PDB file of N, CA and C in Angstrom:
ATOM      1  N   MET Z   1      11.640   0.528 -10.759  1.00  0.00           N
ATOM      2  CA  MET Z   1      12.273   1.817 -10.563  1.00  0.00           C
ATOM      3  C   MET Z   1      11.296   2.819  -9.954  1.00  0.00           C
ATOM      4  N   ARG Z   2      10.047   2.757 -10.395  1.00  0.00           N
ATOM      5  CA  ARG Z   2       9.040   3.671  -9.853  1.00  0.00           C
ATOM      6  C   ARG Z   2       8.852   3.457  -8.356  1.00  0.00           C
ATOM      7  N   PHE Z   3       8.848   2.176  -7.973  1.00  0.00           N
ATOM      8  CA  PHE Z   3       8.659   1.856  -6.564  1.00  0.00           C
ATOM      9  C   PHE Z   3       9.770   2.468  -5.725  1.00  0.00           C
ATOM     10  N   ARG Z   4      11.002   2.328  -6.185  1.00  0.00           N
ATOM     11  CA  ARG Z   4      12.148   2.864  -5.437  1.00  0.00           C
ATOM     12  C   ARG Z   4      12.068   4.382  -5.323  1.00  0.00           C
ATOM     13  N   LEU Z   5      11.713   5.017  -6.424  1.00  0.00           N
ATOM     14  CA  LEU Z   5      11.596   6.468  -6.413  1.00  0.00           C
ATOM     15  C   LEU Z   5      10.496   6.900  -5.439  1.00  0.00           C
ATOM     16  N   GLY Z   6       9.360   6.210  -5.478  1.00  0.00           N
ATOM     17  CA  GLY Z   6       8.265   6.524  -4.558  1.00  0.00           C
ATOM     18  C   GLY Z   6       8.663   6.293  -3.113  1.00  0.00           C
ATOM     19  N   LEU Z   7       9.416   5.230  -2.876  1.00  0.00           N
ATOM     20  CA  LEU Z   7       9.875   4.931  -1.524  1.00  0.00           C
ATOM     21  C   LEU Z   7      10.821   6.023  -1.015  1.00  0.00           C
ATOM     22  N   VAL Z   8      11.727   6.461  -1.858  1.00  0.00           N
ATOM     23  CA  VAL Z   8      12.678   7.506  -1.464  1.00  0.00           C
ATOM     24  C   VAL Z   8      11.943   8.822  -1.213  1.00  0.00           C
ATOM     25  N   ILE Z   9      11.021   9.155  -2.095  1.00  0.00           N
ATOM     26  CA  ILE Z   9      10.259  10.398  -1.919  1.00  0.00           C
ATOM     27  C   ILE Z   9       9.426  10.323  -0.638  1.00  0.00           C
ATOM     28  N   GLY Z  10       8.769   9.189  -0.406  1.00  0.00           N
ATOM     29  CA  GLY Z  10       7.975   9.021   0.810  1.00  0.00           C
ATOM     30  C   GLY Z  10       8.812   9.135   2.069  1.00  0.00           C
ATOM     31  N   ALA Z  11       9.996   8.531   2.045  1.00  0.00           N
ATOM     32  CA  ALA Z  11      10.886   8.616   3.209  1.00  0.00           C
ATOM     33  C   ALA Z  11      11.342  10.059   3.431  1.00  0.00           C
ATOM     34  N   ALA Z  12      11.655  10.764   2.359  1.00  0.00           N
ATOM     35  CA  ALA Z  12      12.107  12.148   2.487  1.00  0.00           C
ATOM     36  C   ALA Z  12      10.997  13.043   3.035  1.00  0.00           C
ATOM     37  N   VAL Z  13       9.784  12.864   2.523  1.00  0.00           N
ATOM     38  CA  VAL Z  13       8.653  13.665   3.008  1.00  0.00           C
ATOM     39  C   VAL Z  13       8.374  13.345   4.475  1.00  0.00           C
ATOM     40  N   GLY Z  14       8.410  12.068   4.827  1.00  0.00           N
ATOM     41  CA  GLY Z  14       8.204  11.677   6.217  1.00  0.00           C
ATOM     42  C   GLY Z  14       9.253  12.254   7.143  1.00  0.00           C
ATOM     43  N   TYR Z  15      10.489  12.227   6.699  1.00  0.00           N
ATOM     44  CA  TYR Z  15      11.573  12.800   7.507  1.00  0.00           C
ATOM     45  C   TYR Z  15      11.361  14.294   7.692  1.00  0.00           C
ATOM     46  N   TYR Z  16      11.038  14.987   6.598  1.00  0.00           N
ATOM     47  CA  TYR Z  16      10.839  16.437   6.665  1.00  0.00           C
ATOM     48  C   TYR Z  16       9.697  16.790   7.610  1.00  0.00           C
ATOM     49  N   LEU Z  17       8.558  16.103   7.446  1.00  0.00           N
ATOM     50  CA  LEU Z  17       7.402  16.399   8.300  1.00  0.00           C
ATOM     51  C   LEU Z  17       7.678  16.029   9.753  1.00  0.00           C
ATOM     52  N   GLY Z  18       8.399  14.952   9.960  1.00  0.00           N
ATOM     53  CA  GLY Z  18       8.745  14.550  11.317  1.00  0.00           C
ATOM     54  C   GLY Z  18       9.669  15.549  11.987  1.00  0.00           C
ATOM     55  N   ALA Z  19      10.633  16.040  11.227  1.00  0.00           N
ATOM     56  CA  ALA Z  19      11.553  17.033  11.779  1.00  0.00           C
ATOM     57  C   ALA Z  19      10.831  18.340  12.079  1.00  0.00           C
ATOM     58  N   LYS Z  20       9.857  18.665  11.245  1.00  0.00           N
ATOM     59  CA  LYS Z  20       9.105  19.897  11.434  1.00  0.00           C
ATOM     60  C   LYS Z  20       8.203  19.807  12.667  1.00  0.00           C
ATOM     61  N   ALA Z  21       7.697  18.597  12.951  1.00  0.00           N
ATOM     62  CA  ALA Z  21       6.800  18.425  14.090  1.00  0.00           C
ATOM     63  C   ALA Z  21       7.523  18.683  15.414  1.00  0.00           C
ATOM     64  N   GLY Z  22       8.771  18.284  15.483  1.00  0.00           N
ATOM     65  CA  GLY Z  22       9.569  18.582  16.657  1.00  0.00           C
ATOM     66  C   GLY Z  22       9.447  17.587  17.792  1.00  0.00           C
ATOM     67  N   ARG Z  23      10.160  17.895  18.841  1.00  0.00           N
ATOM     68  CA  ARG Z  23      10.276  17.010  19.988  1.00  0.00           C
ATOM     69  C   ARG Z  23       8.961  16.860  20.742  1.00  0.00           C
ATOM     70  N   GLU Z  24       8.167  17.910  20.819  1.00  0.00           N
ATOM     71  CA  GLU Z  24       6.906  17.832  21.562  1.00  0.00           C
ATOM     72  C   GLU Z  24       5.976  16.778  20.949  1.00  0.00           C
ATOM     73  N   ARG Z  25       5.869  16.797  19.640  1.00  0.00           N
ATOM     74  CA  ARG Z  25       4.996  15.825  18.964  1.00  0.00           C
ATOM     75  C   ARG Z  25       5.548  14.410  19.138  1.00  0.00           C
ATOM     76  N   TYR Z  26       6.860  14.265  19.070  1.00  0.00           N
ATOM     77  CA  TYR Z  26       7.493  12.968  19.278  1.00  0.00           C
ATOM     78  C   TYR Z  26       7.158  12.421  20.662  1.00  0.00           C
ATOM     79  N   ASP Z  27       7.281  13.253  21.672  1.00  0.00           N
ATOM     80  CA  ASP Z  27       6.955  12.829  23.037  1.00  0.00           C
ATOM     81  C   ASP Z  27       5.474  12.486  23.165  1.00  0.00           C
ATOM     82  N   GLN Z  28       4.617  13.272  22.521  1.00  0.00           N
ATOM     83  CA  GLN Z  28       3.173  13.002  22.564  1.00  0.00           C
ATOM     84  C   GLN Z  28       2.865  11.646  21.940  1.00  0.00           C
ATOM     85  N   ILE Z  29       3.460  11.362  20.798  1.00  0.00           N
ATOM     86  CA  ILE Z  29       3.230  10.072  20.132  1.00  0.00           C
ATOM     87  C   ILE Z  29       3.749   8.931  20.997  1.00  0.00           C
ATOM     88  N   ASN Z  30       4.915   9.112  21.611  1.00  0.00           N
ATOM     89  CA  ASN Z  30       5.474   8.065  22.473  1.00  0.00           C
ATOM     90  C   ASN Z  30       4.566   7.779  23.665  1.00  0.00           C
ATOM     91  N   ARG Z  31       4.042   8.827  24.283  1.00  0.00           N
ATOM     92  CA  ARG Z  31       3.133   8.629  25.422  1.00  0.00           C
ATOM     93  C   ARG Z  31       1.888   7.857  24.979  1.00  0.00           C
ATOM     94  N   MET Z  32       1.367   8.223  23.813  1.00  0.00           N
ATOM     95  CA  MET Z  32       0.178   7.555  23.300  1.00  0.00           C
ATOM     96  C   MET Z  32       0.470   6.069  23.021  1.00  0.00           C
ATOM     97  N   LEU Z  33       1.627   5.768  22.454  1.00  0.00           N
ATOM     98  CA  LEU Z  33       1.987   4.375  22.178  1.00  0.00           C
ATOM     99  C   LEU Z  33       2.172   3.571  23.463  1.00  0.00           C
ATOM    100  N   HIS Z  34       2.772   4.184  24.479  1.00  0.00           N
ATOM    101  CA  HIS Z  34       2.949   3.490  25.761  1.00  0.00           C
ATOM    102  C   HIS Z  34       1.594   3.176  26.390  1.00  0.00           C
ATOM    103  N   ARG Z  35       0.661   4.138  26.326  1.00  0.00           N
ATOM    104  CA  ARG Z  35      -0.692   3.880  26.853  1.00  0.00           C
ATOM    105  C   ARG Z  35      -1.380   2.772  26.086  1.00  0.00           C
ATOM    106  N   LEU Z  36      -1.205   2.771  24.774  1.00  0.00           N
ATOM    107  CA  LEU Z  36      -1.822   1.752  23.940  1.00  0.00           C
ATOM    108  C   LEU Z  36      -1.280   0.370  24.285  1.00  0.00           C
ATOM    109  N   ARG Z  37       0.029   0.256  24.434  1.00  0.00           N
ATOM    110  CA  ARG Z  37       0.643  -1.041  24.740  1.00  0.00           C
ATOM    111  C   ARG Z  37       0.218  -1.582  26.101  1.00  0.00           C
ATOM    112  N   ARG Z  38      -0.116  -0.695  27.034  1.00  0.00           N
ATOM    113  CA  ARG Z  38      -0.540  -1.142  28.365  1.00  0.00           C
ATOM    114  C   ARG Z  38      -2.034  -1.457  28.424  1.00  0.00           C
ATOM    115  N   SER Z  39      -2.769  -1.193  27.359  1.00  0.00           N
ATOM    116  CA  SER Z  39      -4.222  -1.387  27.391  1.00  0.00           C
ATOM    117  C   SER Z  39      -4.591  -2.863  27.254  1.00  0.00           C
ATOM    118  N   ASP Z  40      -5.751  -3.209  27.791  1.00  0.00           N
ATOM    119  CA  ASP Z  40      -6.239  -4.586  27.698  1.00  0.00           C
ATOM    120  C   ASP Z  40      -6.553  -4.964  26.258  1.00  0.00           C
ATOM    121  N   ALA Z  41      -7.091  -4.027  25.490  1.00  0.00           N
ATOM    122  CA  ALA Z  41      -7.442  -4.308  24.094  1.00  0.00           C
ATOM    123  C   ALA Z  41      -6.204  -4.681  23.291  1.00  0.00           C
ATOM    124  N   PHE Z  42      -5.103  -3.985  23.526  1.00  0.00           N
ATOM    125  CA  PHE Z  42      -3.858  -4.291  22.821  1.00  0.00           C
ATOM    126  C   PHE Z  42      -3.365  -5.678  23.206  1.00  0.00           C
ATOM    127  N   GLU Z  43      -3.451  -5.998  24.484  1.00  0.00           N
ATOM    128  CA  GLU Z  43      -2.998  -7.303  24.953  1.00  0.00           C
ATOM    129  C   GLU Z  43      -3.824  -8.431  24.330  1.00  0.00           C
ATOM    130  N   VAL Z  44      -5.134  -8.238  24.264  1.00  0.00           N
ATOM    131  CA  VAL Z  44      -6.014  -9.242  23.647  1.00  0.00           C
ATOM    132  C   VAL Z  44      -5.673  -9.398  22.167  1.00  0.00           C
ATOM    133  N   ALA Z  45      -5.504  -8.277  21.466  1.00  0.00           N
ATOM    134  CA  ALA Z  45      -5.180  -8.325  20.039  1.00  0.00           C
ATOM    135  C   ALA Z  45      -3.823  -8.993  19.811  1.00  0.00           C
ATOM    136  N   ALA Z  46      -2.849  -8.697  20.652  1.00  0.00           N
ATOM    137  CA  ALA Z  46      -1.530  -9.301  20.524  1.00  0.00           C
ATOM    138  C   ALA Z  46      -1.592 -10.805  20.769  1.00  0.00           C
ATOM    139  N   ASP Z  47      -2.383 -11.233  21.760  1.00  0.00           N
ATOM    140  CA  ASP Z  47      -2.541 -12.658  22.030  1.00  0.00           C
ATOM    141  C   ASP Z  47      -3.204 -13.374  20.854  1.00  0.00           C
ATOM    142  N   LYS Z  48      -4.222 -12.740  20.271  1.00  0.00           N
ATOM    143  CA  LYS Z  48      -4.895 -13.339  19.110  1.00  0.00           C
ATOM    144  C   LYS Z  48      -3.945 -13.441  17.923  1.00  0.00           C
ATOM    145  N   ALA Z  49      -3.168 -12.394  17.688  1.00  0.00           N
ATOM    146  CA  ALA Z  49      -2.212 -12.403  16.581  1.00  0.00           C
ATOM    147  C   ALA Z  49      -1.166 -13.495  16.790  1.00  0.00           C
ATOM    148  N   LYS Z  50      -0.698 -13.647  18.024  1.00  0.00           N
ATOM    149  CA  LYS Z  50       0.283 -14.691  18.325  1.00  0.00           C
ATOM    150  C   LYS Z  50      -0.317 -16.073  18.086  1.00  0.00           C
ATOM    151  N   ALA Z  51      -1.568 -16.256  18.473  1.00  0.00           N
ATOM    152  CA  ALA Z  51      -2.230 -17.547  18.262  1.00  0.00           C
ATOM    153  C   ALA Z  51      -2.360 -17.860  16.775  1.00  0.00           C
ATOM    154  N   VAL Z  52      -2.693 -16.859  15.972  1.00  0.00           N
ATOM    155  CA  VAL Z  52      -2.825 -17.064  14.530  1.00  0.00           C
ATOM    156  C   VAL Z  52      -1.481 -17.437  13.920  1.00  0.00           C
ATOM    157  N   VAL Z  53      -0.429 -16.748  14.327  1.00  0.00           N
ATOM    158  CA  VAL Z  53       0.907 -17.052  13.808  1.00  0.00           C
ATOM    159  C   VAL Z  53       1.334 -18.451  14.240  1.00  0.00           C
ATOM    160  N   ASP Z  54       1.110 -18.788  15.495  1.00  0.00           N
ATOM    161  CA  ASP Z  54       1.465 -20.121  15.981  1.00  0.00           C
ATOM    162  C   ASP Z  54       0.724 -21.209  15.212  1.00  0.00           C
ATOM    163  N   LEU Z  55      -0.555 -20.985  14.938  1.00  0.00           N
ATOM    164  CA  LEU Z  55      -1.345 -21.944  14.174  1.00  0.00           C
ATOM    165  C   LEU Z  55      -0.789 -22.098  12.759  1.00  0.00           C
ATOM    166  N   GLY Z  56      -0.439 -20.991  12.124  1.00  0.00           N
ATOM    167  CA  GLY Z  56       0.138 -21.042  10.782  1.00  0.00           C
ATOM    168  C   GLY Z  56       1.457 -21.789  10.758  1.00  0.00           C
ATOM    169  N   VAL Z  57       2.300 -21.558  11.757  1.00  0.00           N
ATOM    170  CA  VAL Z  57       3.578 -22.257  11.845  1.00  0.00           C
ATOM    171  C   VAL Z  57       3.347 -23.747  12.042  1.00  0.00           C
ATOM    172  N   GLU Z  58       2.411 -24.095  12.896  1.00  0.00           N
ATOM    173  CA  GLU Z  58       2.108 -25.510  13.150  1.00  0.00           C
ATOM    174  C   GLU Z  58       1.593 -26.192  11.883  1.00  0.00           C
ATOM    175  N   ARG Z  59       0.707 -25.524  11.156  1.00  0.00           N
ATOM    176  CA  ARG Z  59       0.172 -26.092   9.909  1.00  0.00           C
ATOM    177  C   ARG Z  59       1.274 -26.277   8.870  1.00  0.00           C
ATOM    178  N   ALA Z  60       2.150 -25.294   8.744  1.00  0.00           N
ATOM    179  CA  ALA Z  60       3.248 -25.401   7.785  1.00  0.00           C
ATOM    180  C   ALA Z  60       4.182 -26.544   8.172  1.00  0.00           C
ATOM    181  N   LYS Z  61       4.466 -26.664   9.443  1.00  0.00           N
ATOM    182  CA  LYS Z  61       5.333 -27.733   9.935  1.00  0.00           C
ATOM    183  C   LYS Z  61       4.721 -29.103   9.644  1.00  0.00           C
ATOM    184  N   ASN Z  62       3.414 -29.226   9.908  1.00  0.00           N
ATOM    185  CA  ASN Z  62       2.730 -30.486   9.637  1.00  0.00           C
ATOM    186  C   ASN Z  62       2.710 -30.807   8.149  1.00  0.00           C
ATOM    187  N   ALA Z  63       2.527 -29.802   7.304  1.00  0.00           N
ATOM    188  CA  ALA Z  63       2.504 -30.029   5.859  1.00  0.00           C
ATOM    189  C   ALA Z  63       3.860 -30.542   5.372  1.00  0.00           C
ATOM    190  N   VAL Z  64       4.937 -29.955   5.881  1.00  0.00           N
ATOM    191  CA  VAL Z  64       6.274 -30.399   5.487  1.00  0.00           C
ATOM    192  C   VAL Z  64       6.524 -31.814   5.991  1.00  0.00           C
ATOM    193  N   GLU Z  65       6.160 -32.082   7.229  1.00  0.00           N
ATOM    194  CA  GLU Z  65       6.363 -33.425   7.786  1.00  0.00           C
ATOM    195  C   GLU Z  65       5.556 -34.461   7.006  1.00  0.00           C
ATOM    196  N   ASP Z  66       4.321 -34.125   6.638  1.00  0.00           N
ATOM    197  CA  ASP Z  66       3.492 -35.061   5.873  1.00  0.00           C
ATOM    198  C   ASP Z  66       4.106 -35.366   4.510  1.00  0.00           C
ATOM    199  N   ARG Z  67       4.640 -34.368   3.866  1.00  0.00           N
ATOM    200  CA  ARG Z  67       5.264 -34.593   2.552  1.00  0.00           C
ATOM    201  C   ARG Z  67       6.434 -35.543   2.668  1.00  0.00           C
ATOM    202  N   PHE Z  68       7.285 -35.327   3.646  1.00  0.00           N
ATOM    203  CA  PHE Z  68       8.451 -36.189   3.791  1.00  0.00           C
ATOM    204  C   PHE Z  68       8.065 -37.567   4.308  1.00  0.00           C
ATOM    205  N   ARG Z  69       7.035 -37.640   5.129  1.00  0.00           N
ATOM    206  CA  ARG Z  69       6.581 -38.919   5.672  1.00  0.00           C
ATOM    207  C   ARG Z  69       5.996 -39.798   4.570  1.00  0.00           C
ATOM    208  N   HIS Z  70       5.299 -39.191   3.614  1.00  0.00           N
ATOM    209  CA  HIS Z  70       4.658 -39.953   2.541  1.00  0.00           C
ATOM    210  C   HIS Z  70       5.561 -40.117   1.330  1.00  0.00           C
ATOM    211  N   GLY Z  71       6.777 -39.651   1.411  1.00  0.00           N
ATOM    212  CA  GLY Z  71       7.741 -39.860   0.343  1.00  0.00           C
ATOM    213  C   GLY Z  71       7.506 -39.014  -0.888  1.00  0.00           C
ATOM    214  N   GLU Z  72       6.742 -37.961  -0.762  1.00  0.00           N
ATOM    215  CA  GLU Z  72       6.504 -37.098  -1.911  1.00  0.00           C
ATOM    216  C   GLU Z  72       7.729 -36.227  -2.130  1.00  0.00           C
ATOM    217  N   ASN Z  73       8.270 -36.294  -3.312  1.00  0.00           N
ATOM    218  CA  ASN Z  73       9.442 -35.498  -3.637  1.00  0.00           C
ATOM    219  C   ASN Z  73       9.063 -34.514  -4.738  1.00  0.00           C
ATOM    220  N   THR Z  74       8.149 -33.601  -4.415  1.00  0.00           N
ATOM    221  CA  THR Z  74       7.707 -32.616  -5.390  1.00  0.00           C
ATOM    222  C   THR Z  74       7.942 -31.234  -4.823  1.00  0.00           C
ATOM    223  N   GLY Z  75       7.872 -30.258  -5.666  1.00  0.00           N
ATOM    224  CA  GLY Z  75       7.987 -28.888  -5.184  1.00  0.00           C
ATOM    225  C   GLY Z  75       9.387 -28.346  -5.336  1.00  0.00           C
ATOM    226  N   LEU Z  76       9.802 -27.556  -4.404  1.00  0.00           N
ATOM    227  CA  LEU Z  76      11.076 -26.848  -4.507  1.00  0.00           C
ATOM    228  C   LEU Z  76      12.280 -27.772  -4.512  1.00  0.00           C
ATOM    229  N   PHE Z  77      12.192 -28.897  -3.833  1.00  0.00           N
ATOM    230  CA  PHE Z  77      13.348 -29.759  -3.683  1.00  0.00           C
ATOM    231  C   PHE Z  77      13.379 -30.888  -4.703  1.00  0.00           C
ATOM    232  N   ALA Z  78      12.441 -30.871  -5.627  1.00  0.00           N
ATOM    233  CA  ALA Z  78      12.392 -31.925  -6.635  1.00  0.00           C
ATOM    234  C   ALA Z  78      13.534 -31.741  -7.621  1.00  0.00           C
ATOM    235  N   GLY Z  79      14.086 -32.835  -8.048  1.00  0.00           N
ATOM    236  CA  GLY Z  79      15.168 -32.800  -9.022  1.00  0.00           C
ATOM    237  C   GLY Z  79      15.366 -34.188  -9.579  1.00  0.00           C
ATOM    238  N   PRO Z  80      16.312 -34.368 -10.459  1.00  0.00           N
ATOM    239  CA  PRO Z  80      16.527 -35.704 -11.015  1.00  0.00           C
ATOM    240  C   PRO Z  80      17.014 -36.653  -9.933  1.00  0.00           C
ATOM    241  N   ALA Z  81      16.534 -37.873 -10.010  1.00  0.00           N
ATOM    242  CA  ALA Z  81      16.969 -38.890  -9.057  1.00  0.00           C
ATOM    243  C   ALA Z  81      18.417 -39.246  -9.348  1.00  0.00           C
ATOM    244  N   ALA Z  82      19.093 -39.790  -8.361  1.00  0.00           N
ATOM    245  CA  ALA Z  82      20.495 -40.165  -8.532  1.00  0.00           C
ATOM    246  C   ALA Z  82      20.618 -41.134  -9.695  1.00  0.00           C
ATOM    247  N   GLY Z  83      21.551 -40.878 -10.598  1.00  0.00           N
ATOM    248  CA  GLY Z  83      21.776 -41.751 -11.741  1.00  0.00           C
ATOM    249  C   GLY Z  83      20.874 -41.425 -12.922  1.00  0.00           C
ATOM    250  N   GLN Z  84      20.013 -40.446 -12.822  1.00  0.00           N
ATOM    251  CA  GLN Z  84      19.099 -40.111 -13.910  1.00  0.00           C
ATOM    252  C   GLN Z  84      19.346 -38.684 -14.374  1.00  0.00           C
ATOM    253  N   GLY Z  85      20.468 -38.454 -14.960  1.00  0.00           N
ATOM    254  CA  GLY Z  85      20.752 -37.154 -15.524  1.00  0.00           C
ATOM    255  C   GLY Z  85      21.354 -36.171 -14.524  1.00  0.00           C
ATOM    256  N   SER Z  86      21.711 -36.656 -13.367  1.00  0.00           N
ATOM    257  CA  SER Z  86      22.338 -35.786 -12.386  1.00  0.00           C
ATOM    258  C   SER Z  86      23.780 -35.544 -12.795  1.00  0.00           C
ATOM    259  N   ARG Z  87      24.241 -34.343 -12.734  1.00  0.00           N
ATOM    260  CA  ARG Z  87      25.606 -34.040 -13.154  1.00  0.00           C
ATOM    261  C   ARG Z  87      26.629 -34.433 -12.106  1.00  0.00           C
ATOM    262  N   PHE Z  88      26.172 -34.907 -10.953  1.00  0.00           N
ATOM    263  CA  PHE Z  88      27.087 -35.272  -9.877  1.00  0.00           C
ATOM    264  C   PHE Z  88      27.368 -36.772  -9.843  1.00  0.00           C
ATOM    265  N   ASN Z  89      26.998 -37.509 -10.884  1.00  0.00           N
ATOM    266  CA  ASN Z  89      27.237 -38.963 -10.917  1.00  0.00           C
ATOM    267  C   ASN Z  89      28.649 -39.246 -11.309  1.00  0.00           C
TER     268      ASN Z  89
END
């Protein structure tokens, strides 16, 4: 409950301060973000982040494939084998 209250208060304060800043500040922030996105440093950082995510996805995919390839039936999908206490027999 505290988290929700803090989130609502934070959103309200952000909205109020944003509305008070006005259109000029909004345009200034947008220009700054556009310059940032066009910069070489941003492009390098984005490429590195994409590589890290791709590597994580590949590792997760390999881990799942290895589990199924080796016949390991543990973890989230583990349950009683057919005929051993399954209610669907």
